[in-house]
GROMACS .gro file of N, CA and C in nm:
model
  375
    1MET      N    1  12.895  11.667   5.914
    1MET     CA    2  12.834  11.600   5.946
    1MET      C    3  12.680  11.695   5.829
    2SER      N    4  12.647  11.603   5.784
    2SER     CA    5  12.554  11.646   5.709
    2SER      C    6  12.391  11.739   5.812
    3PRO      N    7  12.294  11.771   5.747
    3PRO     CA    8  12.232  11.872   5.843
    3PRO      C    9  12.115  11.733   5.841
    4PHE      N   10  12.133  11.628   5.761
    4PHE     CA   11  12.011  11.546   5.818
    4PHE      C   12  11.994  11.432   5.886
    5ARG      N   13  12.143  11.431   5.940
    5ARG     CA   14  12.184  11.366   6.031
    5ARG      C   15  12.244  11.434   6.126
    6LEU      N   16  12.243  11.539   6.137
    6LEU     CA   17  12.238  11.637   6.327
    6LEU      C   18  12.060  11.672   6.310
    7GLN      N   19  12.015  11.655   6.251
    7GLN     CA   20  11.872  11.653   6.272
    7GLN      C   21  11.831  11.495   6.334
    8ILE      N   22  11.832  11.374   6.275
    8ILE     CA   23  11.852  11.247   6.362
    8ILE      C   24  11.872  11.228   6.476
    9LEU      N   25  12.042  11.283   6.470
    9LEU     CA   26  12.133  11.271   6.621
    9LEU      C   27  12.048  11.377   6.740
   10LEU      N   28  11.967  11.506   6.681
   10LEU     CA   29  11.865  11.546   6.786
   10LEU      C   30  11.763  11.481   6.784
   11ALA      N   31  11.688  11.416   6.772
   11ALA     CA   32  11.580  11.351   6.813
   11ALA      C   33  11.618  11.279   6.901
   12CYS      N   34  11.700  11.172   6.824
   12CYS     CA   35  11.748  11.066   6.897
   12CYS      C   36  11.764  11.144   7.024
   13LEU      N   37  11.859  11.162   7.072
   13LEU     CA   38  11.900  11.258   7.176
   13LEU      C   39  11.759  11.344   7.279
   14LEU      N   40  11.700  11.368   7.240
   14LEU     CA   41  11.498  11.421   7.279
   14LEU      C   42  11.489  11.310   7.303
   15PHE      N   43  11.528  11.229   7.247
   15PHE     CA   44  11.381  11.115   7.293
   15PHE      C   45  11.389  10.985   7.402
   16PHE      N   46  11.543  10.962   7.391
   16PHE     CA   47  11.612  10.878   7.464
   16PHE      C   48  11.636  10.981   7.602
   17THR      N   49  11.595  11.124   7.589
   17THR     CA   50  11.658  11.220   7.794
   17THR      C   51  11.496  11.216   7.785
   18ALA      N   52  11.387  11.212   7.745
   18ALA     CA   53  11.203  11.233   7.793
   18ALA      C   54  11.198  11.108   7.787
   19CYS      N   55  11.291  10.951   7.794
   19CYS     CA   56  11.254  10.867   7.818
   19CYS      C   57  11.298  10.775   7.997
   20SER      N   58  11.449  10.842   7.934
   20SER     CA   59  11.496  10.838   8.072
   20SER      C   60  11.474  10.894   8.235
   21GLY      N   61  11.365  10.961   8.209
   21GLY     CA   62  11.315  11.027   8.302
   21GLY      C   63  11.222  10.915   8.425
   22GLU      N   64  11.237  10.881   8.570
   22GLU     CA   65  11.122  10.796   8.637
   22GLU      C   66  11.103  10.847   8.679
   23THR      N   67  10.986  10.708   8.676
   23THR     CA   68  10.791  10.757   8.690
   23THR      C   69  10.801  10.702   8.813
   24LYS      N   70  10.676  10.771   8.900
   24LYS     CA   71  10.723  10.817   9.072
   24LYS      C   72  10.600  10.639   9.113
   25PRO      N   73  10.610  10.575   9.155
   25PRO     CA   74  10.540  10.445   9.194
   25PRO      C   75  10.415  10.566   9.204
   26PRO      N   76  10.286  10.437   9.255
   26PRO     CA   77  10.149  10.506   9.235
   26PRO      C   78  10.218  10.535   9.425
   27PRO      N   79  10.037  10.585   9.453
   27PRO     CA   80  10.088  10.564   9.574
   27PRO      C   81   9.999  10.457   9.649
   28PRO      N   82  10.070  10.405   9.762
   28PRO     CA   83  10.010  10.323   9.826
   28PRO      C   84   9.797  10.297   9.877
   29PRO      N   85   9.727  10.212   9.802
   29PRO     CA   86   9.598  10.254   9.846
   29PRO      C   87   9.593  10.276   9.943
   30SER      N   88   9.437  10.345  10.022
   30SER     CA   89   9.399  10.406  10.077
   30SER      C   90   9.381  10.262  10.208
   31ALA      N   91   9.406  10.364  10.309
   31ALA     CA   92   9.376  10.220  10.462
   31ALA      C   93   9.186  10.248  10.429
   32GLU      N   94   9.138  10.318  10.343
   32GLU     CA   95   8.985  10.234  10.330
   32GLU      C   96   8.952  10.179  10.258
   33GLU      N   97   9.044  10.165  10.155
   33GLU     CA   98   9.040  10.054  10.067
   33GLU      C   99   9.032   9.931  10.149
   34ALA      N  100   9.167   9.888  10.193
   34ALA     CA  101   9.212   9.829  10.198
   34ALA      C  102   9.109   9.742  10.368
   35LEU      N  103   9.044   9.893  10.411
   35LEU     CA  104   8.916   9.792  10.463
   35LEU      C  105   8.791   9.734  10.383
   36LYS      N  106   8.753   9.802  10.304
   36LYS     CA  107   8.665   9.772  10.196
   36LYS      C  108   8.755   9.625  10.141
   37GLU      N  109   8.888   9.565  10.125
   37GLU     CA  110   8.877   9.441  10.077
   37GLU      C  111   8.913   9.378  10.217
   38LEU      N  112   8.869   9.375  10.357
   38LEU     CA  113   8.823   9.245  10.430
   38LEU      C  114   8.698   9.289  10.465
   39VAL      N  115   8.597   9.416  10.427
   39VAL     CA  116   8.509   9.366  10.430
   39VAL      C  117   8.441   9.230  10.332
   40ARG      N  118   8.491   9.234  10.227
   40ARG     CA  119   8.442   9.142  10.110
   40ARG      C  120   8.495   9.002  10.187
   41VAL      N  121   8.630   9.010  10.180
   41VAL     CA  122   8.653   8.848  10.255
   41VAL      C  123   8.558   8.869  10.459
   42TYR      N  124   8.611   8.878  10.499
   42TYR     CA  125   8.405   8.894  10.595
   42TYR      C  126   8.321   8.800  10.513
   43LYS      N  127   8.243   8.859  10.377
   43LYS     CA  128   8.144   8.816  10.375
   43LYS      C  129   8.140   8.706  10.315
   44TYR      N  130   8.215   8.691  10.252
   44TYR     CA  131   8.338   8.559  10.193
   44TYR      C  132   8.286   8.416  10.241
   45ILE      N  133   8.398   8.461  10.378
   45ILE     CA  134   8.370   8.427  10.522
   45ILE      C  135   8.286   8.394  10.593
   46GLU      N  136   8.158   8.449  10.556
   46GLU     CA  137   8.008   8.410  10.650
   46GLU      C  138   7.952   8.379  10.466
   47TYR      N  139   7.985   8.363  10.393
   47TYR     CA  140   7.868   8.302  10.347
   47TYR      C  141   7.905   8.187  10.337
   48SER      N  142   8.068   8.137  10.308
   48SER     CA  143   8.144   8.009  10.286
   48SER      C  144   8.069   7.910  10.400
   49LYS      N  145   8.033   8.018  10.482
   49LYS     CA  146   8.046   7.965  10.637
   49LYS      C  147   8.173   7.948  10.727
   50LEU      N  148   8.269   7.963  10.636
   50LEU     CA  149   8.468   7.878  10.763
   50LEU      C  150   8.465   7.957  10.877
   51PRO      N  151   8.542   7.868  10.913
   51PRO     CA  152   8.575   7.946  11.069
   51PRO      C  153   8.632   8.087  11.026
   52LEU      N  154   8.566   8.167  11.163
   52LEU     CA  155   8.654   8.349  11.141
   52LEU      C  156   8.832   8.349  11.156
   53PRO      N  157   8.857   8.447  11.146
   53PRO     CA  158   9.012   8.494  11.151
   53PRO      C  159   9.047   8.471  11.294
   54ARG      N  160   9.151   8.448  11.382
   54ARG     CA  161   9.203   8.355  11.528
   54ARG      C  162   9.308   8.463  11.545
   55LYS      N  163   9.374   8.496  11.432
   55LYS     CA  164   9.521   8.523  11.389
   55LYS      C  165   9.549   8.555  11.286
   56PRO      N  166   9.621   8.670  11.248
   56PRO     CA  167   9.717   8.729  11.096
   56PRO      C  168   9.719   8.611  11.021
   57GLU      N  169   9.795   8.470  11.059
   57GLU     CA  170   9.762   8.406  10.993
   57GLU      C  171   9.708   8.268  10.897
   58ASP      N  172   9.529   8.344  10.955
   58ASP     CA  173   9.395   8.287  10.960
   58ASP      C  174   9.373   8.345  10.864
   59PHE      N  175   9.422   8.524  10.788
   59PHE     CA  176   9.419   8.562  10.727
   59PHE      C  177   9.469   8.508  10.547
   60SER      N  178   9.593   8.440  10.564
   60SER     CA  179   9.672   8.371  10.470
   60SER      C  180   9.615   8.309  10.344
   61ASP      N  181   9.458   8.253  10.340
   61ASP     CA  182   9.409   8.227  10.243
   61ASP      C  183   9.374   8.323  10.075
   62TYR      N  184   9.364   8.417  10.214
   62TYR     CA  185   9.323   8.520  10.107
   62TYR      C  186   9.375   8.644  10.088
   63TRP      N  187   9.501   8.609  10.117
   63TRP     CA  188   9.617   8.778  10.050
   63TRP      C  189   9.600   8.794   9.894
   64ASP      N  190   9.510   8.754   9.864
   64ASP     CA  191   9.508   8.759   9.644
   64ASP      C  192   9.386   8.887   9.663
   65SER      N  193   9.304   8.817   9.764
   65SER     CA  194   9.161   8.927   9.732
   65SER      C  195   9.214   9.080   9.846
   66MET      N  196   9.326   9.036   9.927
   66MET     CA  197   9.321   9.171  10.058
   66MET      C  198   9.460   9.151  10.050
   67PRO      N  199   9.554   9.276   9.958
   67PRO     CA  200   9.736   9.264   9.995
   67PRO      C  201   9.725   9.403  10.032
   68THR      N  202   9.701   9.465  10.025
   68THR     CA  203   9.715   9.600  10.127
   68THR      C  204   9.656   9.581  10.309
   69ALA      N  205   9.542   9.486  10.293
   69ALA     CA  206   9.459   9.469  10.479
   69ALA      C  207   9.542   9.392  10.473
   70PHE      N  208   9.555   9.244  10.430
   70PHE     CA  209   9.684   9.222  10.523
   70PHE      C  210   9.833   9.252  10.512
   71GLU      N  211   9.863   9.327  10.449
   71GLU     CA  212   9.986   9.385  10.493
   71GLU      C  213   9.992   9.467  10.606
   72ARG      N  214   9.840   9.557  10.618
   72ARG     CA  215   9.768   9.614  10.716
   72ARG      C  216   9.839   9.584  10.826
   73ILE      N  217   9.717   9.452  10.851
   73ILE     CA  218   9.736   9.331  10.954
   73ILE      C  219   9.871   9.336  11.025
   74LYS      N  220   9.958   9.250  10.909
   74LYS     CA  221  10.067   9.176  10.993
   74LYS      C  222  10.191   9.308  11.002
   75GLN      N  223  10.113   9.439  10.936
   75GLN     CA  224  10.235   9.531  11.024
   75GLN      C  225  10.221   9.634  11.149
   76GLY      N  226  10.052   9.590  11.154
   76GLY     CA  227  10.031   9.648  11.353
   76GLY      C  228   9.952   9.752  11.294
   77GLU      N  229   9.894   9.795  11.156
   77GLU     CA  230   9.895   9.899  11.073
   77GLU      C  231   9.732   9.875  11.158
   78PHE      N  232   9.645   9.782  11.162
   78PHE     CA  233   9.531   9.727  11.159
   78PHE      C  234   9.496   9.635  11.253
   79VAL      N  235   9.387   9.701  11.362
   79VAL     CA  236   9.378   9.591  11.483
   79VAL      C  237   9.266   9.490  11.452
   80VAL      N  238   9.280   9.388  11.504
   80VAL     CA  239   9.156   9.307  11.484
   80VAL      C  240   9.119   9.285  11.532
   81ALA      N  241   8.977   9.214  11.573
   81ALA     CA  242   8.861   9.184  11.647
   81ALA      C  243   8.872   9.067  11.690
   82TRP      N  244   8.960   8.931  11.676
   82TRP     CA  245   9.021   8.800  11.615
   82TRP      C  246   8.888   8.762  11.657
   83GLY      N  247   8.796   8.624  11.616
   83GLY     CA  248   8.750   8.543  11.584
   83GLY      C  249   8.555   8.634  11.662
   84ILE      N  250   8.570   8.753  11.568
   84ILE     CA  251   8.365   8.810  11.574
   84ILE      C  252   8.384   8.837  11.432
   85GLY      N  253   8.231   8.805  11.401
   85GLY     CA  254   8.169   8.776  11.306
   85GLY      C  255   8.088   8.837  11.251
   86ARG      N  256   8.072   8.900  11.119
   86ARG     CA  257   7.894   8.998  11.069
   86ARG      C  258   7.828   8.970  11.152
   87SER      N  259   7.689   9.056  11.247
   87SER     CA  260   7.572   8.992  11.349
   87SER      C  261   7.467   9.041  11.281
   88THR      N  262   7.358   9.031  11.298
   88THR     CA  263   7.287   9.066  11.263
   88THR      C  264   7.165   9.090  11.373
   89ALA      N  265   7.214   9.057  11.513
   89ALA     CA  266   7.221   9.065  11.648
   89ALA      C  267   7.162   9.187  11.671
   90ALA      N  268   7.073   9.294  11.732
   90ALA     CA  269   7.050   9.359  11.794
   90ALA      C  270   7.153   9.476  11.818
   91GLY      N  271   7.167   9.552  11.796
   91GLY     CA  272   7.341   9.619  11.849
   91GLY      C  273   7.428   9.544  11.804
   92ALA      N  274   7.413   9.536  11.675
   92ALA     CA  275   7.554   9.490  11.624
   92ALA      C  276   7.609   9.556  11.577
   93ALA      N  277   7.540   9.638  11.496
   93ALA     CA  278   7.609   9.739  11.407
   93ALA      C  279   7.693   9.783  11.468
   94GLN      N  280   7.704   9.856  11.578
   94GLN     CA  281   7.799   9.881  11.637
   94GLN      C  282   7.956   9.838  11.707
   95GLN      N  283   7.944   9.654  11.682
   95GLN     CA  284   8.041   9.617  11.669
   95GLN      C  285   8.151   9.650  11.619
   96VAL      N  286   8.258   9.654  11.567
   96VAL     CA  287   8.418   9.717  11.587
   96VAL      C  288   8.485   9.573  11.557
   97LEU      N  289   8.444   9.549  11.394
   97LEU     CA  290   8.546   9.429  11.369
   97LEU      C  291   8.718   9.466  11.353
   98VAL      N  292   8.722   9.576  11.241
   98VAL     CA  293   8.882   9.637  11.277
   98VAL      C  294   8.910   9.737  11.250
   99TYR      N  295   8.972   9.843  11.350
   99TYR     CA  296   9.018   9.979  11.323
   99TYR      C  297   9.119   9.988  11.251
  100GLU      N  298   9.137  10.069  11.217
  100GLU     CA  299   9.320  10.144  11.201
  100GLU      C  300   9.372  10.132  11.314
  101LYS      N  301   9.486  10.159  11.383
  101LYS     CA  302   9.573  10.147  11.490
  101LYS      C  303   9.512  10.306  11.558
  102ASN      N  304   9.525  10.371  11.505
  102ASN     CA  305   9.546  10.590  11.528
  102ASN      C  306   9.450  10.610  11.523
  103ALA      N  307   9.272  10.511  11.464
  103ALA     CA  308   9.115  10.568  11.491
  103ALA      C  309   9.114  10.594  11.592
  104PRO      N  310   9.069  10.567  11.709
  104PRO     CA  311   9.094  10.640  11.868
  104PRO      C  312   9.164  10.710  11.866
  105THR      N  313   9.224  10.752  11.888
  105THR     CA  314   9.303  10.869  11.874
  105THR      C  315   9.279  11.012  11.773
  106ALA      N  316   9.376  10.928  11.673
  106ALA     CA  317   9.347  11.105  11.578
  106ALA      C  318   9.216  11.046  11.436
  107GLY      N  319   9.106  10.939  11.491
  107GLY     CA  320   9.040  10.907  11.385
  107GLY      C  321   9.054  10.855  11.261
  108GLY      N  322   9.003  10.762  11.170
  108GLY     CA  323   9.094  10.709  11.120
  108GLY      C  324   8.925  10.561  11.048
  109GLY      N  325   9.037  10.446  10.966
  109GLY     CA  326   8.869  10.332  10.916
  109GLY      C  327   8.864  10.280  11.009
  110VAL      N  328   8.701  10.196  10.991
  110VAL     CA  329   8.643  10.112  11.098
  110VAL      C  330   8.566  10.041  11.029
  111PHE      N  331   8.542   9.911  11.039
  111PHE     CA  332   8.488   9.822  10.988
  111PHE      C  333   8.413   9.743  11.144
  112THR      N  334   8.253   9.783  11.106
  112THR     CA  335   8.171   9.792  11.191
  112THR      C  336   8.115   9.629  11.162
  113SER      N  337   8.025   9.554  11.239
  113SER     CA  338   7.968   9.413  11.206
  113SER      C  339   7.841   9.425  11.166
  114GLY      N  340   7.763   9.530  11.148
  114GLY     CA  341   7.689   9.485  11.175
  114GLY      C  342   7.651   9.522  11.006
  115ARG      N  343   7.528   9.395  10.924
  115ARG     CA  344   7.504   9.382  10.847
  115ARG      C  345   7.354   9.458  10.757
  116HIS      N  346   7.307   9.561  10.776
  116HIS     CA  347   7.244   9.592  10.725
  116HIS      C  348   7.210   9.752  10.785
  117GLY      N  349   7.189   9.827  10.670
  117GLY     CA  350   7.194   9.941  10.628
  117GLY      C  351   7.348   9.990  10.655
  118GLN      N  352   7.394  10.093  10.691
  118GLN     CA  353   7.525  10.169  10.616
  118GLN      C  354   7.661  10.128  10.744
  119ASN      N  355   7.553  10.017  10.802
  119ASN     CA  356   7.690   9.984  10.856
  119ASN      C  357   7.756   9.857  10.799
  120ASP      N  358   7.682   9.824  10.680
  120ASP     CA  359   7.794   9.710  10.655
  120ASP      C  360   7.923   9.749  10.607
  121ASP      N  361   7.966   9.822  10.598
  121ASP     CA  362   8.071   9.865  10.493
  121ASP      C  363   8.197   9.935  10.632
  122ALA      N  364   8.284   9.979  10.534
  122ALA     CA  365   8.402  10.030  10.589
  122ALA      C  366   8.334  10.188  10.564
  123SER      N  367   8.418  10.262  10.718
  123SER     CA  368   8.355  10.387  10.731
  123SER      C  369   8.479  10.444  10.825
  124ARG      N  370   8.446  10.571  10.816
  124ARG     CA  371   8.584  10.670  10.929
  124ARG      C  372   8.534  10.733  11.016
  125VAL      N  373   8.551  10.732  11.112
  125VAL     CA  374   8.551  10.800  11.218
  125VAL      C  375   8.627  10.891  11.236
   0.00000   0.00000   0.00000
């Protein structure tokens, strides 16, 4: 075998060995990202004056806008206060709409109903 063919064979072997390594899948989106998806959906529902979700299936029209949150709701990882929306009423900023199942005991993401100031978004407790 000629040296040139040997070099080509070696180069191909190295190339295919390097390319055959398995890539790790990206990590799943965080719970905070999923809660932010829900914030956007609740804002859309409010803006469009649509009925508030009362069961997990009510989110099915929005699954493409909240793929991570939708799965977490279906799997029971998020607890939803069904039929409650965002509010401007006094004290409503503390009304919890959605939270991670382990948030009360171990801390986790929470989405409150207030529309003013910092409570307008998902946060951690």
